[in-house]
Structure formats: structure tokens, C-alpha cells
PDB file of C-alpha atoms in Angstrom:
ATOM      1  CA  MET A 383       5.301 -23.472   3.529  1.00  0.00           C
ATOM      2  CA  MET A 384       5.371 -20.227   5.505  1.00  0.00           C
ATOM      3  CA  PRO A 385       4.433 -17.035   3.610  1.00  0.00           C
ATOM      4  CA  LEU A 386       7.300 -14.700   2.793  1.00  0.00           C
ATOM      5  CA  LEU A 387       5.123 -11.624   3.264  1.00  0.00           C
ATOM      6  CA  THR A 388       1.792 -10.997   4.960  1.00  0.00           C
ATOM      7  CA  THR A 389      -0.137  -7.861   5.784  1.00  0.00           C
ATOM      8  CA  LYS A 390      -3.033  -7.690   8.229  1.00  0.00           C
ATOM      9  CA  GLY A 391      -5.482  -4.800   8.311  1.00  0.00           C
ATOM     10  CA  LEU A 392      -2.968  -2.605   6.502  1.00  0.00           C
ATOM     11  CA  SER A 393      -4.272   0.932   5.994  1.00  0.00           C
ATOM     12  CA  ARG A 394      -2.877   4.309   5.045  1.00  0.00           C
ATOM     13  CA  ASN A 395      -4.764   7.580   5.240  1.00  0.00           C
ATOM     14  CA  PHE A 396      -3.820  10.838   3.540  1.00  0.00           C
ATOM     15  CA  GLY A 397      -6.046  13.381   5.229  1.00  0.00           C
ATOM     16  CA  GLY A 398      -9.594  12.250   4.521  1.00  0.00           C
ATOM     17  CA  LEU A 399      -8.496   9.805   1.797  1.00  0.00           C
ATOM     18  CA  ARG A 400      -7.925   6.163   2.710  1.00  0.00           C
ATOM     19  CA  ALA A 401      -5.476   5.142  -0.037  1.00  0.00           C
ATOM     20  CA  VAL A 402      -5.053   1.621   1.363  1.00  0.00           C
ATOM     21  CA  ASP A 403      -8.020   0.275   3.274  1.00  0.00           C
ATOM     22  CA  ASN A 404      -7.690  -2.674   5.674  1.00  0.00           C
ATOM     23  CA  VAL A 405      -5.717  -4.926   3.305  1.00  0.00           C
ATOM     24  CA  ASP A 406      -4.975  -8.551   4.188  1.00  0.00           C
ATOM     25  CA  PHE A 407      -2.385  -9.901   1.754  1.00  0.00           C
ATOM     26  CA  THR A 408      -0.236 -13.041   1.565  1.00  0.00           C
ATOM     27  CA  LEU A 409       2.731 -13.687  -0.726  1.00  0.00           C
ATOM     28  CA  MET A 410       4.446 -17.077  -0.905  1.00  0.00           C
ATOM     29  CA  PRO A 411       8.193 -17.623  -1.499  1.00  0.00           C
ATOM     30  CA  GLY A 412       9.141 -17.945  -5.157  1.00  0.00           C
ATOM     31  CA  GLU A 413       5.871 -16.481  -6.392  1.00  0.00           C
ATOM     32  CA  VAL A 414       5.475 -13.906  -9.157  1.00  0.00           C
ATOM     33  CA  ARG A 415       2.505 -11.831  -8.024  1.00  0.00           C
ATOM     34  CA  ALA A 416       1.048  -9.043 -10.144  1.00  0.00           C
ATOM     35  CA  VAL A 417      -0.874  -6.162  -8.589  1.00  0.00           C
ATOM     36  CA  ILE A 418      -3.258  -4.454 -10.994  1.00  0.00           C
ATOM     37  CA  GLY A 419      -6.088  -1.938 -10.827  1.00  0.00           C
ATOM     38  CA  PRO A 420      -7.193   1.462 -12.074  1.00  0.00           C
ATOM     39  CA  ASN A 421      -5.203   4.627 -11.421  1.00  0.00           C
ATOM     40  CA  GLY A 422      -5.652   5.742  -7.826  1.00  0.00           C
ATOM     41  CA  ALA A 423      -6.553   2.237  -6.650  1.00  0.00           C
ATOM     42  CA  GLY A 424      -3.815   2.224  -3.983  1.00  0.00           C
ATOM     43  CA  LYS A 425      -1.268  -0.055  -5.675  1.00  0.00           C
ATOM     44  CA  THR A 426       1.816   2.127  -5.313  1.00  0.00           C
ATOM     45  CA  THR A 427       0.836   3.184  -1.799  1.00  0.00           C
ATOM     46  CA  PHE A 428       0.531  -0.486  -0.863  1.00  0.00           C
ATOM     47  CA  VAL A 429       4.011  -1.445  -2.104  1.00  0.00           C
ATOM     48  CA  SER A 430       5.425   1.742  -0.563  1.00  0.00           C
ATOM     49  CA  LEU A 431       4.086   0.522   2.782  1.00  0.00           C
ATOM     50  CA  VAL A 432       5.681  -2.891   2.226  1.00  0.00           C
ATOM     51  CA  SER A 433       9.047  -1.379   1.306  1.00  0.00           C
ATOM     52  CA  GLY A 434       8.995   1.101   4.206  1.00  0.00           C
ATOM     53  CA  ARG A 435       8.951   4.269   2.112  1.00  0.00           C
ATOM     54  CA  ILE A 436       5.850   5.326   4.019  1.00  0.00           C
ATOM     55  CA  GLN A 437       4.439   4.152   7.351  1.00  0.00           C
ATOM     56  CA  PRO A 438       0.935   2.689   7.771  1.00  0.00           C
ATOM     57  CA  SER A 439      -1.861   4.416   9.639  1.00  0.00           C
ATOM     58  CA  SER A 440      -2.788   0.998  11.044  1.00  0.00           C
ATOM     59  CA  GLY A 441      -2.164  -2.693  10.484  1.00  0.00           C
ATOM     60  CA  THR A 442       0.901  -4.937  10.455  1.00  0.00           C
ATOM     61  CA  ILE A 443       3.485  -6.173   7.955  1.00  0.00           C
ATOM     62  CA  VAL A 444       5.288  -9.480   8.527  1.00  0.00           C
ATOM     63  CA  PHE A 445       8.296 -10.535   6.423  1.00  0.00           C
ATOM     64  CA  ASP A 446       9.686 -14.050   6.780  1.00  0.00           C
ATOM     65  CA  GLY A 447       7.969 -14.433  10.146  1.00  0.00           C
ATOM     66  CA  ALA A 448       9.217 -11.130  11.630  1.00  0.00           C
ATOM     67  CA  ASP A 449       7.070  -8.054  12.253  1.00  0.00           C
ATOM     68  CA  ILE A 450       8.689  -5.272  10.192  1.00  0.00           C
ATOM     69  CA  THR A 451       5.866  -2.723  10.504  1.00  0.00           C
ATOM     70  CA  GLY A 452       8.018  -0.169  12.307  1.00  0.00           C
ATOM     71  CA  LEU A 453      11.266  -0.738  10.435  1.00  0.00           C
ATOM     72  CA  PRO A 454      12.646   2.022   8.173  1.00  0.00           C
ATOM     73  CA  ALA A 455      13.234   1.338   4.485  1.00  0.00           C
ATOM     74  CA  TYR A 456      17.008   0.842   4.798  1.00  0.00           C
ATOM     75  CA  ALA A 457      16.502  -1.887   7.409  1.00  0.00           C
ATOM     76  CA  ARG A 458      14.061  -3.669   5.098  1.00  0.00           C
ATOM     77  CA  VAL A 459      16.640  -3.524   2.301  1.00  0.00           C
ATOM     78  CA  ARG A 460      19.061  -5.332   4.598  1.00  0.00           C
ATOM     79  CA  LEU A 461      16.422  -8.011   5.180  1.00  0.00           C
ATOM     80  CA  GLY A 462      16.162  -8.535   1.428  1.00  0.00           C
ATOM     81  CA  ILE A 463      13.354  -6.228   0.211  1.00  0.00           C
ATOM     82  CA  ALA A 464      14.289  -4.230  -2.899  1.00  0.00           C
ATOM     83  CA  TYR A 465      11.972  -1.701  -4.551  1.00  0.00           C
ATOM     84  CA  THR A 466      12.170  -0.016  -7.954  1.00  0.00           C
ATOM     85  CA  PHE A 467      10.238   3.212  -8.232  1.00  0.00           C
ATOM     86  CA  GLN A 468       7.313   4.074 -10.491  1.00  0.00           C
ATOM     87  CA  LEU A 469       9.296   7.090 -11.700  1.00  0.00           C
ATOM     88  CA  THR A 470      12.986   6.679 -12.461  1.00  0.00           C
ATOM     89  CA  SER A 471      15.231   7.550  -9.542  1.00  0.00           C
ATOM     90  CA  VAL A 472      18.693   6.908 -10.970  1.00  0.00           C
ATOM     91  CA  PHE A 473      21.612   9.251 -10.306  1.00  0.00           C
ATOM     92  CA  ALA A 474      21.713  11.059 -13.642  1.00  0.00           C
ATOM     93  CA  ASN A 475      25.278  12.365 -13.326  1.00  0.00           C
ATOM     94  CA  LEU A 476      26.760   8.974 -12.415  1.00  0.00           C
ATOM     95  CA  THR A 477      27.488   6.288 -14.956  1.00  0.00           C
ATOM     96  CA  ALA A 478      25.272   3.234 -15.177  1.00  0.00           C
ATOM     97  CA  TYR A 479      28.173   1.284 -13.618  1.00  0.00           C
ATOM     98  CA  ASP A 480      28.418   3.618 -10.628  1.00  0.00           C
ATOM     99  CA  ASN A 481      24.641   3.585 -10.084  1.00  0.00           C
ATOM    100  CA  VAL A 482      24.775  -0.195  -9.682  1.00  0.00           C
ATOM    101  CA  ALA A 483      28.013  -0.131  -7.669  1.00  0.00           C
ATOM    102  CA  LEU A 484      26.241   1.717  -4.843  1.00  0.00           C
ATOM    103  CA  PRO A 485      23.812  -1.121  -3.995  1.00  0.00           C
ATOM    104  CA  VAL A 486      26.453  -3.795  -4.722  1.00  0.00           C
ATOM    105  CA  GLN A 487      28.636  -2.314  -1.994  1.00  0.00           C
ATOM    106  CA  LEU A 488      25.785  -2.675   0.500  1.00  0.00           C
ATOM    107  CA  THR A 489      25.845  -6.447   0.010  1.00  0.00           C
ATOM    108  CA  LEU A 490      29.616  -6.958   0.417  1.00  0.00           C
ATOM    109  CA  SER A 491      31.413  -7.590   3.681  1.00  0.00           C
ATOM    110  CA  ASP A 492      34.553  -6.058   2.145  1.00  0.00           C
ATOM    111  CA  ARG A 493      33.339  -3.002   0.268  1.00  0.00           C
ATOM    112  CA  ARG A 494      36.900  -2.166  -0.808  1.00  0.00           C
ATOM    113  CA  SER A 495      37.253  -5.324  -2.900  1.00  0.00           C
ATOM    114  CA  LYS A 496      37.267  -3.841  -6.392  1.00  0.00           C
ATOM    115  CA  GLY A 497      37.074  -7.259  -7.998  1.00  0.00           C
ATOM    116  CA  ALA A 498      33.969  -8.235  -6.049  1.00  0.00           C
ATOM    117  CA  VAL A 499      32.274  -4.900  -6.759  1.00  0.00           C
ATOM    118  CA  ASP A 500      33.076  -5.146 -10.466  1.00  0.00           C
ATOM    119  CA  ALA A 501      31.765  -8.708 -10.694  1.00  0.00           C
ATOM    120  CA  GLY A 502      28.520  -7.776  -8.946  1.00  0.00           C
ATOM    121  CA  VAL A 503      27.961  -4.669 -11.055  1.00  0.00           C
ATOM    122  CA  MET A 504      28.626  -6.324 -14.398  1.00  0.00           C
ATOM    123  CA  ALA A 505      26.478  -9.347 -13.532  1.00  0.00           C
ATOM    124  CA  ALA A 506      23.502  -7.063 -12.822  1.00  0.00           C
ATOM    125  CA  LEU A 507      24.095  -4.976 -15.952  1.00  0.00           C
ATOM    126  CA  GLU A 508      24.456  -8.065 -18.129  1.00  0.00           C
ATOM    127  CA  ARG A 509      21.205  -9.540 -16.808  1.00  0.00           C
ATOM    128  CA  THR A 510      19.343  -6.373 -17.778  1.00  0.00           C
ATOM    129  CA  GLY A 511      21.067  -5.960 -21.160  1.00  0.00           C
ATOM    130  CA  LEU A 512      22.960  -2.820 -20.172  1.00  0.00           C
ATOM    131  CA  ALA A 513      26.549  -4.088 -20.014  1.00  0.00           C
ATOM    132  CA  ASP A 514      27.502  -2.192 -23.180  1.00  0.00           C
ATOM    133  CA  ARG A 515      26.231   1.038 -21.602  1.00  0.00           C
ATOM    134  CA  ALA A 516      28.111   0.642 -18.320  1.00  0.00           C
ATOM    135  CA  ARG A 517      30.186   3.805 -18.776  1.00  0.00           C
ATOM    136  CA  MET A 518      27.383   6.027 -20.026  1.00  0.00           C
ATOM    137  CA  PRO A 519      26.017   8.682 -17.655  1.00  0.00           C
ATOM    138  CA  ALA A 520      22.627   7.417 -16.498  1.00  0.00           C
ATOM    139  CA  GLY A 521      20.988  10.684 -17.528  1.00  0.00           C
ATOM    140  CA  GLN A 522      21.976  10.030 -21.149  1.00  0.00           C
ATOM    141  CA  LEU A 523      20.239   6.643 -21.244  1.00  0.00           C
ATOM    142  CA  SER A 524      16.813   6.412 -22.847  1.00  0.00           C
ATOM    143  CA  TYR A 525      13.885   6.372 -20.436  1.00  0.00           C
ATOM    144  CA  GLY A 526      13.400   2.653 -21.044  1.00  0.00           C
ATOM    145  CA  HIS A 527      17.055   1.937 -20.295  1.00  0.00           C
ATOM    146  CA  GLN A 528      16.849   4.018 -17.125  1.00  0.00           C
ATOM    147  CA  ARG A 529      13.970   1.753 -16.067  1.00  0.00           C
ATOM    148  CA  LEU A 530      16.154  -1.293 -16.713  1.00  0.00           C
ATOM    149  CA  LEU A 531      19.008   0.347 -14.798  1.00  0.00           C
ATOM    150  CA  GLU A 532      16.706   0.613 -11.797  1.00  0.00           C
ATOM    151  CA  VAL A 533      15.980  -3.105 -12.098  1.00  0.00           C
ATOM    152  CA  ALA A 534      19.739  -3.746 -12.224  1.00  0.00           C
ATOM    153  CA  MET A 535      20.165  -1.679  -9.054  1.00  0.00           C
ATOM    154  CA  GLY A 536      17.485  -3.781  -7.383  1.00  0.00           C
ATOM    155  CA  LEU A 537      19.093  -7.033  -8.527  1.00  0.00           C
ATOM    156  CA  ALA A 538      22.448  -5.841  -7.213  1.00  0.00           C
ATOM    157  CA  LEU A 539      21.007  -6.065  -3.696  1.00  0.00           C
ATOM    158  CA  THR A 540      20.453  -9.824  -4.228  1.00  0.00           C
ATOM    159  CA  PRO A 541      16.913  -9.432  -2.868  1.00  0.00           C
ATOM    160  CA  ARG A 542      14.616 -12.080  -1.499  1.00  0.00           C
ATOM    161  CA  LEU A 543      11.652  -9.903  -2.516  1.00  0.00           C
ATOM    162  CA  LEU A 544      11.937  -7.666  -5.571  1.00  0.00           C
ATOM    163  CA  ILE A 545       9.138  -5.094  -5.953  1.00  0.00           C
ATOM    164  CA  LEU A 546       8.800  -3.684  -9.474  1.00  0.00           C
ATOM    165  CA  ASP A 547       6.517  -0.678  -9.988  1.00  0.00           C
ATOM    166  CA  GLU A 548       5.525  -0.224 -13.656  1.00  0.00           C
ATOM    167  CA  PRO A 549       8.833  -1.677 -14.934  1.00  0.00           C
ATOM    168  CA  THR A 550       7.834  -1.968 -18.616  1.00  0.00           C
ATOM    169  CA  GLN A 551       6.820   1.675 -18.921  1.00  0.00           C
ATOM    170  CA  GLY A 552       8.938   3.194 -21.693  1.00  0.00           C
ATOM    171  CA  LEU A 553      10.297  -0.130 -22.969  1.00  0.00           C
ATOM    172  CA  SER A 554      10.103  -1.131 -26.627  1.00  0.00           C
ATOM    173  CA  ASP A 555       8.371  -4.365 -27.636  1.00  0.00           C
ATOM    174  CA  SER A 556      11.688  -6.210 -27.923  1.00  0.00           C
ATOM    175  CA  GLU A 557      12.812  -4.869 -24.526  1.00  0.00           C
ATOM    176  CA  ILE A 558       9.516  -6.035 -23.009  1.00  0.00           C
ATOM    177  CA  ASP A 559      10.109  -9.531 -24.394  1.00  0.00           C
ATOM    178  CA  ASN A 560      13.583  -9.529 -22.828  1.00  0.00           C
ATOM    179  CA  PHE A 561      12.153  -8.210 -19.568  1.00  0.00           C
ATOM    180  CA  ILE A 562       9.653 -11.088 -19.380  1.00  0.00           C
ATOM    181  CA  GLY A 563      12.541 -13.523 -19.707  1.00  0.00           C
ATOM    182  CA  LEU A 564      14.486 -11.619 -17.051  1.00  0.00           C
ATOM    183  CA  VAL A 565      11.655 -11.785 -14.506  1.00  0.00           C
ATOM    184  CA  ARG A 566      11.287 -15.514 -15.086  1.00  0.00           C
ATOM    185  CA  GLU A 567      14.994 -15.891 -14.399  1.00  0.00           C
ATOM    186  CA  ILE A 568      14.809 -13.689 -11.286  1.00  0.00           C
ATOM    187  CA  ALA A 569      11.919 -15.788  -9.973  1.00  0.00           C
ATOM    188  CA  LYS A 570      14.174 -18.839  -9.790  1.00  0.00           C
ATOM    189  CA  ASN A 571      15.927 -17.251  -6.800  1.00  0.00           C
ATOM    190  CA  ALA A 572      13.607 -14.530  -5.523  1.00  0.00           C
ATOM    191  CA  THR A 573       9.975 -13.592  -5.046  1.00  0.00           C
ATOM    192  CA  VAL A 574       8.624 -10.881  -7.354  1.00  0.00           C
ATOM    193  CA  LEU A 575       5.830  -8.404  -6.619  1.00  0.00           C
ATOM    194  CA  LEU A 576       4.937  -6.574  -9.816  1.00  0.00           C
ATOM    195  CA  ILE A 577       2.701  -3.540 -10.402  1.00  0.00           C
ATOM    196  CA  GLU A 578       1.959  -3.430 -14.101  1.00  0.00           C
ATOM    197  CA  HIS A 579      -0.630  -1.958 -16.476  1.00  0.00           C
ATOM    198  CA  ASN A 580       0.541  -3.957 -19.500  1.00  0.00           C
ATOM    199  CA  MET A 581      -1.965  -6.805 -19.294  1.00  0.00           C
ATOM    200  CA  PRO A 582      -0.241  -9.148 -21.776  1.00  0.00           C
ATOM    201  CA  VAL A 583       2.871  -8.922 -19.575  1.00  0.00           C
ATOM    202  CA  VAL A 584       0.781  -9.585 -16.449  1.00  0.00           C
ATOM    203  CA  MET A 585      -0.959 -12.565 -18.004  1.00  0.00           C
ATOM    204  CA  GLN A 586       2.339 -14.076 -19.154  1.00  0.00           C
ATOM    205  CA  LEU A 587       4.294 -13.574 -15.949  1.00  0.00           C
ATOM    206  CA  ALA A 588       2.005 -13.782 -12.938  1.00  0.00           C
ATOM    207  CA  ASP A 589       1.367 -16.932 -10.951  1.00  0.00           C
ATOM    208  CA  ARG A 590      -1.418 -15.036  -9.226  1.00  0.00           C
ATOM    209  CA  ILE A 591      -2.940 -11.576  -9.601  1.00  0.00           C
ATOM    210  CA  THR A 592      -4.242  -9.232  -6.906  1.00  0.00           C
ATOM    211  CA  VAL A 593      -6.684  -6.569  -8.097  1.00  0.00           C
ATOM    212  CA  PHE A 594      -6.934  -3.318  -6.136  1.00  0.00           C
ATOM    213  CA  ASN A 595      -9.849  -0.911  -6.368  1.00  0.00           C
ATOM    214  CA  ALA A 596     -10.498   2.108  -4.132  1.00  0.00           C
ATOM    215  CA  GLY A 597      -7.771   1.020  -1.701  1.00  0.00           C
ATOM    216  CA  LYS A 598      -9.154  -2.484  -1.186  1.00  0.00           C
ATOM    217  CA  ILE A 599      -8.510  -5.887  -2.703  1.00  0.00           C
ATOM    218  CA  LEU A 600     -11.301  -6.497  -5.193  1.00  0.00           C
ATOM    219  CA  ALA A 601     -10.196  -9.965  -6.314  1.00  0.00           C
ATOM    220  CA  GLU A 602      -7.311 -12.424  -6.259  1.00  0.00           C
ATOM    221  CA  GLY A 603      -6.631 -15.474  -8.370  1.00  0.00           C
ATOM    222  CA  THR A 604      -4.854 -17.019 -11.309  1.00  0.00           C
ATOM    223  CA  PRO A 605      -4.576 -15.028 -14.539  1.00  0.00           C
ATOM    224  CA  GLU A 606      -7.354 -17.134 -16.047  1.00  0.00           C
ATOM    225  CA  ALA A 607      -9.662 -16.576 -13.078  1.00  0.00           C
ATOM    226  CA  ILE A 608      -9.002 -12.817 -13.091  1.00  0.00           C
ATOM    227  CA  ARG A 609      -9.576 -12.644 -16.836  1.00  0.00           C
ATOM    228  CA  LYS A 610     -13.059 -14.135 -16.344  1.00  0.00           C
ATOM    229  CA  ASN A 611     -13.967 -12.180 -13.192  1.00  0.00           C
ATOM    230  CA  ALA A 612     -16.973  -9.960 -13.948  1.00  0.00           C
ATOM    231  CA  ALA A 613     -16.238  -7.492 -11.129  1.00  0.00           C
ATOM    232  CA  VAL A 614     -12.659  -7.036 -12.370  1.00  0.00           C
ATOM    233  CA  GLN A 615     -13.844  -6.511 -15.927  1.00  0.00           C
ATOM    234  CA  GLU A 616     -16.256  -3.838 -14.769  1.00  0.00           C
ATOM    235  CA  ALA A 617     -13.769  -2.045 -12.521  1.00  0.00           C
ATOM    236  CA  TYR A 618     -10.627  -2.301 -14.625  1.00  0.00           C
ATOM    237  CA  LEU A 619     -10.362  -4.547 -17.656  1.00  0.00           C
ATOM    238  CA  GLY A 620     -13.468  -3.370 -19.474  1.00  0.00           C
ATOM    239  CA  THR A 621     -13.459  -6.497 -21.584  1.00  0.00           C
ATOM    240  CA  ALA A 622     -11.422  -9.643 -21.098  1.00  0.00           C
ATOM    241  CA  PRO A 623      -7.966  -9.191 -22.662  1.00  0.00           C
TER     242      PRO A 623
END
């Protein structure tokens, strides 16, 4: 099976700081991959390079066999790469419905079909548990629900690769349980790349884990292998969870 995503020698410098340092990375179709590591390890910079929000200083990014290194973010969205931000980026003055309608319209050949837009919006809101808040202004939603709204906006793009950056931040325990079920459902039809600090969530969801430290990949493996990895424990986990 051909990888869905690969990076070769991927690096990004900010002045004298190398935030991502010569990273070789492979992601297979249908995989749920967690990216973990201490603050400042380069995780968000790495997924920002993959999504096209920032350009690399060097290296290449290949998606489904095509070199996308020079493509802007909007072109990567059209190829099927959706990214939810570490900090909420919803349109506060629009309703939850209208926030999701914007990406739904990008996926439709006939953007004027109200029935198709409505079906796409409500399907995404129902999957994230927000259907009953469809008409609320997004700015009036709790922080946790704004995070889920971002996931709904990503799902509305029907992505092949969904990148989630700290998605459980601000969620209650019951919402986290629902989110775990949601990601498992998403993974039936898409590949998921997940940055997450909540280690119980990581250990439950991930097929494999990639550990970043100081801009480089420190370790990769199954949750069990990462749990037992002495270098990972020293750099990030402290003690095995």
C-alpha cells in the first residue's frame, strides 16, 4: 500500500531557531497517528507545513503520490487535507450552521443547492453533537463546543486527511468520551493526524505515535512501545502513563 503522506528532510527555520529539523515522516491511509511531545517540540509547526499554512525552509511533502511542497493551503484543501487549529478560529458572529456551511459549499458542484448544503451542514453538526446548537452564534458557544465546531467544519470538507491540533482542549470528560468515538468513526473513511497532550486519549485512539523533541522525531511506534520507551519517558512522559 502506498503512503498517503510522506515528508523527506522537512525543515523550517524561524531566524536562528530550527522548529522542524530534517523530518522524514510516513503516514498510511486509514491510520490514526498521534503526534506528541513537549511544548516547543515542533508539533504544530510540522502540521502547519503539511497543511500549507507555512512553507518549509527545505525538504519535500508528498500527498497521495504528488509533490505538494509548493502548493498553497487552499489547493491542499481541494486535494483533501483539512486542518483544525490549535486555537479556535470560528467566525464568532456567524451561527454554528453558517460556519459549517462555508466549507460544505466548497465541496459541492452546485453551491446554490440549498438542500445539499443543509444536508451536509446538519450531518457534520450531528456527528459532533452540535445539531441542537445550529442556530447559536459561534461566539456564544462554550470553548469546548467551539473546538467541536472546528472539527465539524473540517468534516464538512469530506477530507482524506484530517489534522486535529489539540482537539480535546476545553472539552469535558463526557465530551472527550464522545470525541474518541467520533474519531474512530472518522477513521473508517479518512486518515487522522492528531496532536494531543491528553495521553489517555492518545493511548486509546492512536494506531501509532510519533514523538517530537527539539524539532526532530525522537521515537515512533505503537502506544505500548512508546509507553515503554525510556527516551520518551525522559523527554516527555516522565513516568509511563
